Tab-separated table of C-alpha atoms and ligand atoms in Angstrom:
chain	number	residue	atom	x	y	z
A	1	UNK	CA	-47.641	97.400	72.136
A	2	UNK	CA	-45.880	95.826	75.053
A	3	UNK	CA	-42.188	97.110	75.616
A	4	UNK	CA	-40.960	94.898	78.538
A	5	UNK	CA	-37.436	93.973	76.767
A	6	UNK	CA	-37.043	97.257	75.690
A	7	UNK	CA	-37.823	98.819	78.766
A	8	UNK	CA	-34.984	96.458	80.523
A	9	UNK	CA	-32.177	97.311	78.235
A	10	UNK	CA	-33.406	100.868	78.903
A	11	UNK	CA	-33.162	100.818	82.632
A	12	UNK	CA	-29.939	98.288	82.763
A	13	UNK	CA	-28.587	101.471	80.914
A	14	UNK	CA	-30.009	104.119	83.307
A	15	UNK	CA	-28.602	101.875	86.167
A	16	UNK	CA	-25.020	102.091	84.550
A	17	UNK	CA	-25.611	97.957	84.163
A	18	UNK	CA	-23.918	96.874	80.520
A	19	UNK	CA	-25.740	94.153	78.930
A	20	UNK	CA	-24.591	90.552	77.254
A	21	UNK	CA	-26.344	88.620	74.636
A	22	UNK	CA	-25.372	85.705	73.102
A	23	UNK	CA	-26.277	84.968	69.577
A	24	UNK	CA	-27.567	81.575	68.468
A	25	UNK	CA	-27.315	80.831	64.478
A	26	UNK	CA	-29.922	78.532	64.205
A	27	UNK	CA	-28.159	76.847	61.174
A	28	UNK	CA	-25.505	75.829	64.089
A	29	UNK	CA	-27.266	74.474	66.350
A	30	UNK	CA	-29.323	71.123	67.369
A	31	UNK	CA	-31.253	70.307	70.329
A	32	UNK	CA	-28.102	68.706	72.276
A	33	UNK	CA	-26.458	72.185	71.649
A	34	UNK	CA	-28.985	74.335	72.760
A	35	UNK	CA	-29.078	72.425	75.957
A	36	UNK	CA	-25.767	73.098	76.706
A	37	UNK	CA	-25.526	76.389	75.577
A	38	UNK	CA	-28.773	77.794	77.641
A	39	UNK	CA	-27.468	75.953	80.797
A	40	UNK	CA	-24.206	77.885	80.014
A	41	UNK	CA	-25.798	80.974	79.565
A	42	UNK	CA	-27.948	80.853	82.931
A	43	UNK	CA	-25.366	79.867	85.037
A	44	UNK	CA	-23.267	82.930	83.383
A	45	UNK	CA	-26.361	85.516	83.774
A	46	UNK	CA	-26.667	86.216	80.277
A	47	UNK	CA	-29.102	89.041	79.694
A	48	UNK	CA	-30.472	88.144	76.434
A	49	UNK	CA	-30.357	85.425	73.685
A	50	UNK	CA	-30.275	86.793	70.216
A	51	UNK	CA	-31.482	84.138	67.655
A	52	UNK	CA	-30.868	84.426	63.782
A	53	UNK	CA	-28.681	84.835	61.062
A	54	UNK	CA	-27.947	86.262	57.926
A	55	UNK	CA	-28.793	83.629	55.885
A	56	UNK	CA	-30.879	80.924	57.685
A	57	UNK	CA	-30.635	77.916	55.608
A	58	UNK	CA	-32.448	75.501	57.939
A	59	UNK	CA	-36.318	75.458	58.480
A	60	UNK	CA	-36.153	74.997	62.050
A	61	UNK	CA	-36.393	78.317	63.896
A	62	UNK	CA	-39.408	77.614	65.714
A	63	UNK	CA	-38.158	74.430	66.874
A	64	UNK	CA	-34.626	76.227	68.167
A	65	UNK	CA	-36.764	78.839	69.915
A	66	UNK	CA	-38.910	76.202	71.768
A	67	UNK	CA	-35.763	74.050	72.573
A	68	UNK	CA	-34.568	77.213	74.443
A	69	UNK	CA	-37.634	78.174	75.950
A	70	UNK	CA	-37.725	74.690	77.414
A	71	UNK	CA	-34.499	75.267	79.156
A	72	UNK	CA	-34.488	78.913	80.458
A	73	UNK	CA	-36.100	82.213	81.094
A	74	UNK	CA	-33.599	84.251	79.432
A	75	UNK	CA	-35.853	86.758	76.682
A	76	UNK	CA	-35.200	85.454	73.365
A	77	UNK	CA	-35.175	88.376	70.514
A	78	UNK	CA	-34.974	87.560	67.027
A	79	UNK	CA	-32.279	88.784	64.819
A	80	UNK	CA	-33.927	88.413	61.430
A	81	UNK	CA	-31.477	88.188	58.604
A	82	UNK	CA	-34.592	87.977	56.168
A	83	UNK	CA	-38.024	88.804	56.887
A	84	UNK	CA	-38.928	85.087	56.914
A	85	UNK	CA	-37.141	85.000	60.439
A	86	UNK	CA	-40.127	85.320	62.655
A	87	UNK	CA	-40.936	82.841	65.237
A	88	UNK	CA	-44.103	83.836	67.446
A	89	UNK	CA	-42.585	81.742	70.164
A	90	UNK	CA	-39.717	84.436	70.800
A	91	UNK	CA	-40.227	87.248	73.061
A	92	UNK	CA	-38.988	89.996	70.949
A	93	UNK	CA	-37.537	90.913	67.433
A	94	UNK	CA	-35.158	93.561	66.673
A	95	UNK	CA	-37.083	95.434	63.730
A	96	UNK	CA	-33.884	96.291	61.560
A	97	UNK	CA	-33.650	99.133	59.057
A	98	UNK	CA	-29.753	99.056	57.417
A	99	UNK	CA	-29.481	102.718	58.107
A	100	UNK	CA	-25.835	102.675	56.757
A	101	UNK	CA	-26.735	101.437	53.248
A	102	UNK	CA	-28.642	102.514	50.657
A	103	UNK	CA	-30.151	99.596	49.597
A	104	UNK	CA	-33.926	100.656	49.691
A	105	UNK	CA	-35.267	97.186	50.236
A	106	UNK	CA	-33.256	96.769	53.490
A	107	UNK	CA	-34.080	100.411	54.577
A	108	UNK	CA	-37.938	99.820	53.920
A	109	UNK	CA	-39.027	97.686	51.269
A	110	UNK	CA	-38.671	94.302	52.929
A	111	UNK	CA	-40.615	95.922	55.975
A	112	UNK	CA	-43.645	96.697	53.926
A	113	UNK	CA	-43.894	93.344	52.527
A	114	UNK	CA	-43.642	91.651	56.187
A	115	UNK	CA	-45.431	94.028	58.303
A	116	UNK	CA	-48.569	92.400	58.692
A	117	UNK	CA	-47.158	89.593	59.369
A	118	UNK	CA	-44.803	90.407	62.011
A	119	UNK	CA	-47.492	92.694	63.788
A	120	UNK	CA	-50.001	89.445	63.586
A	121	UNK	CA	-47.021	87.624	65.641
A	122	UNK	CA	-47.809	89.434	68.861
A	123	UNK	CA	-43.593	89.773	69.478
A	124	UNK	CA	-42.397	92.866	71.311
A	125	UNK	CA	-41.002	94.846	68.270
A	126	UNK	CA	-37.941	96.992	68.918
A	127	UNK	CA	-36.994	99.377	66.286
A	128	UNK	CA	-33.163	99.217	65.285
A	129	UNK	CA	-31.033	101.459	63.090
A	130	UNK	CA	-28.575	98.690	62.170
A	131	UNK	CA	-24.795	100.039	61.084
A	132	UNK	CA	-22.700	97.932	59.164
A	133	UNK	CA	-19.159	98.921	60.118
A	134	UNK	CA	-16.408	97.706	57.796
A	135	UNK	CA	-14.610	94.633	59.453
A	136	UNK	CA	-11.622	94.345	57.294
A	137	UNK	CA	-13.056	91.807	55.079
A	138	UNK	CA	-16.551	91.008	53.150
A	139	UNK	CA	-18.975	88.846	55.728
A	140	UNK	CA	-22.127	87.206	54.853
A	141	UNK	CA	-24.133	90.180	55.636
A	142	UNK	CA	-22.065	92.782	53.877
A	143	UNK	CA	-22.676	90.654	50.542
A	144	UNK	CA	-26.039	89.597	50.892
A	145	UNK	CA	-27.234	93.237	52.287
A	146	UNK	CA	-25.738	94.177	48.642
A	147	UNK	CA	-24.802	97.632	50.959
A	148	UNK	CA	-21.245	99.101	51.529
A	149	UNK	CA	-20.427	99.052	55.049
A	150	UNK	CA	-19.122	102.522	56.396
A	151	UNK	CA	-15.067	102.543	56.601
A	152	UNK	CA	-13.760	101.763	60.334
A	153	UNK	CA	-12.341	104.777	60.738
A	154	UNK	CA	-15.178	107.204	59.658
A	155	UNK	CA	-16.501	108.084	63.026
A	156	UNK	CA	-18.280	110.924	61.369
A	157	UNK	CA	-20.045	109.360	59.220
A	158	UNK	CA	-20.893	106.603	61.840
A	159	UNK	CA	-21.829	109.677	63.927
A	160	UNK	CA	-24.299	111.169	61.671
A	161	UNK	CA	-25.858	107.767	60.694
A	162	UNK	CA	-26.539	106.944	64.471
A	163	UNK	CA	-28.049	110.313	65.298
A	164	UNK	CA	-30.167	110.418	62.314
A	165	UNK	CA	-31.787	107.024	62.933
A	166	UNK	CA	-32.211	107.791	66.724
A	167	UNK	CA	-33.674	111.134	65.478
A	168	UNK	CA	-35.926	109.122	63.045
A	169	UNK	CA	-37.479	107.192	66.294
A	170	UNK	CA	-35.336	104.178	66.129
A	171	UNK	CA	-34.835	102.935	69.880
A	172	UNK	CA	-31.494	100.963	69.699
A	173	UNK	CA	-28.491	101.694	67.474
A	174	UNK	CA	-26.688	98.554	66.493
A	175	UNK	CA	-23.168	98.662	65.140
A	176	UNK	CA	-21.983	95.586	63.915
A	177	UNK	CA	-18.843	94.525	61.787
A	178	UNK	CA	-20.667	91.377	60.975
A	179	UNK	CA	-20.610	87.825	62.274
A	180	UNK	CA	-17.131	86.733	62.345
A	181	UNK	CA	-15.361	89.774	61.433
A	182	UNK	CA	-11.601	90.095	61.338
A	183	UNK	CA	-11.660	93.348	62.770
A	184	UNK	CA	-14.139	94.488	65.461
A	185	UNK	CA	-15.713	98.120	65.965
A	186	UNK	CA	-13.013	100.042	67.247
A	187	UNK	CA	-13.321	101.793	70.677
A	188	UNK	CA	-13.056	105.208	69.535
A	189	UNK	CA	-15.898	104.692	66.956
A	190	UNK	CA	-18.104	103.261	69.643
A	191	UNK	CA	-17.094	106.251	72.223
A	192	UNK	CA	-17.599	108.806	69.429
A	193	UNK	CA	-21.093	107.298	68.560
A	194	UNK	CA	-22.142	106.892	71.883
A	195	UNK	CA	-21.421	110.365	73.128
A	196	UNK	CA	-24.254	111.559	70.495
A	197	UNK	CA	-27.176	109.342	71.000
A	198	UNK	CA	-29.142	108.727	73.786
A	199	UNK	CA	-30.975	105.533	73.007
A	200	UNK	CA	-28.874	102.125	74.226
A	201	UNK	CA	-26.248	101.359	71.921
A	202	UNK	CA	-26.065	97.631	70.770
A	203	UNK	CA	-22.268	96.642	69.253
A	204	UNK	CA	-21.405	93.449	67.988
A	205	UNK	CA	-19.154	91.451	65.384
A	206	UNK	CA	-16.030	89.958	65.836
A	207	UNK	CA	-15.592	90.449	69.405
A	208	UNK	CA	-13.517	87.203	70.209
A	209	UNK	CA	-12.231	87.642	74.099
A	210	UNK	CA	-13.312	89.218	77.204
A	211	UNK	CA	-11.087	92.433	77.332
A	212	UNK	CA	-12.709	93.488	73.759
A	213	UNK	CA	-15.974	93.118	75.204
A	214	UNK	CA	-14.932	95.213	78.541
A	215	UNK	CA	-13.739	97.542	76.299
A	216	UNK	CA	-16.367	98.176	74.041
A	217	UNK	CA	-18.391	98.798	77.089
A	218	UNK	CA	-15.913	101.070	78.635
A	219	UNK	CA	-16.008	103.349	75.511
A	220	UNK	CA	-19.772	103.436	75.931
A	221	UNK	CA	-21.638	100.244	74.527
A	222	UNK	CA	-24.537	99.355	76.374
A	223	UNK	CA	-25.257	95.648	74.805
A	224	UNK	CA	-22.763	93.657	73.756
A	225	UNK	CA	-23.232	90.862	71.101
A	226	UNK	CA	-21.141	87.768	70.618
A	227	UNK	CA	-21.999	84.562	68.306
A	228	UNK	CA	-18.900	83.020	66.679
A	229	UNK	CA	-16.319	82.940	69.194
A	230	UNK	CA	-19.092	81.369	71.787
A	231	UNK	CA	-19.924	78.459	69.309
A	232	UNK	CA	-16.013	77.865	69.259
A	233	UNK	CA	-16.077	77.719	72.953
A	234	UNK	CA	-18.582	77.498	75.088
A	235	UNK	CA	-16.532	78.432	78.237
A	236	UNK	CA	-16.201	81.823	76.822
A	237	UNK	CA	-19.828	82.705	77.717
A	238	UNK	CA	-19.206	83.168	81.603
A	239	UNK	CA	-15.703	85.134	80.941
A	240	UNK	CA	-17.518	87.489	78.467
A	241	UNK	CA	-20.592	87.987	80.498
A	242	UNK	CA	-18.264	88.575	83.760
A	243	UNK	CA	-16.376	90.898	82.047
A	244	UNK	CA	-19.604	92.937	80.285
A	245	UNK	CA	-21.406	93.068	84.044
A	246	UNK	CA	-18.094	94.626	85.690
A	247	UNK	CA	-17.203	97.273	83.094
A	248	UNK	CA	-17.756	100.852	84.342
A	249	UNK	CA	-20.742	102.909	83.886
A	250	UNK	CA	-19.072	106.281	82.180
A	251	UNK	CA	-18.482	106.374	78.650
A	252	UNK	CA	-14.936	107.773	77.497
A	253	UNK	CA	-15.188	111.280	76.419
A	254	UNK	CA	-14.449	111.991	72.545
B	1	1GP	C1	-22.946	89.380	64.134
B	1	1GP	O1	-22.920	90.783	65.995
B	1	1GP	C2	-22.970	89.298	65.596
B	1	1GP	O2	-24.366	89.961	63.432
B	1	1GP	C3	-22.228	88.591	66.271
B	1	1GP	O3	-21.175	88.752	65.606
B	1	1GP	O4	-20.509	86.171	65.384
B	1	1GP	O5	-18.787	87.486	65.076
B	1	1GP	O6	-19.680	87.427	67.314
B	1	1GP	P1	-19.869	87.117	65.586
């Protein structure tokens, strides 16, 4: 199986470079908006574009992906909230298992049903241990997943969950406070988890300013994902990307 995107994430981590991804929700964009977003993303040297949402209502995922492709060569990684969110026009797909929850459907059930379809897509599949962290209020993903997020101050639970995910063979660990979270994942929790795993650590949910993106990287995040804040203010793309790319290599020791 291809590992181009994954290897690029790993290599960037090895070289001490932090990565920045913009999350595009297909429900919230049209062709004009995509053109503007991709132009800004190229200019800001965004590393990856994630496409997906917990509840995609519109039925134009293929159009969104091809429209992005028309304008730019930034790798497109699907971040599916449901098994139907697969487009063969993308480059890769985060194959998410909600390891922080105890809902068997999201741990393995939906994967069994969608496996033949996902495999046939030809996309680079990146096995990802997805951990939902309490962000201060219910988010779409916490409601839809019917799973209790990890309490935001329970660093030990987060550490053990991430370690288990890594030992089960997951190639990325993604800590998410949920899109539009009131409170982003704390730097303390990021540092604690990052000190205990070797695979790249993705962090997202409720990151609203470049300072927080920078501090998350300094604490040990390898890939920062921002959606909402950028939907509200496109100019943040460059500031966020610069902050992430300027972050130091060494994780804080806890
Ligand atoms: C959500 O991590 C992503 O799954 C991004 O969250 O939209 O709050 O930036 P925001």
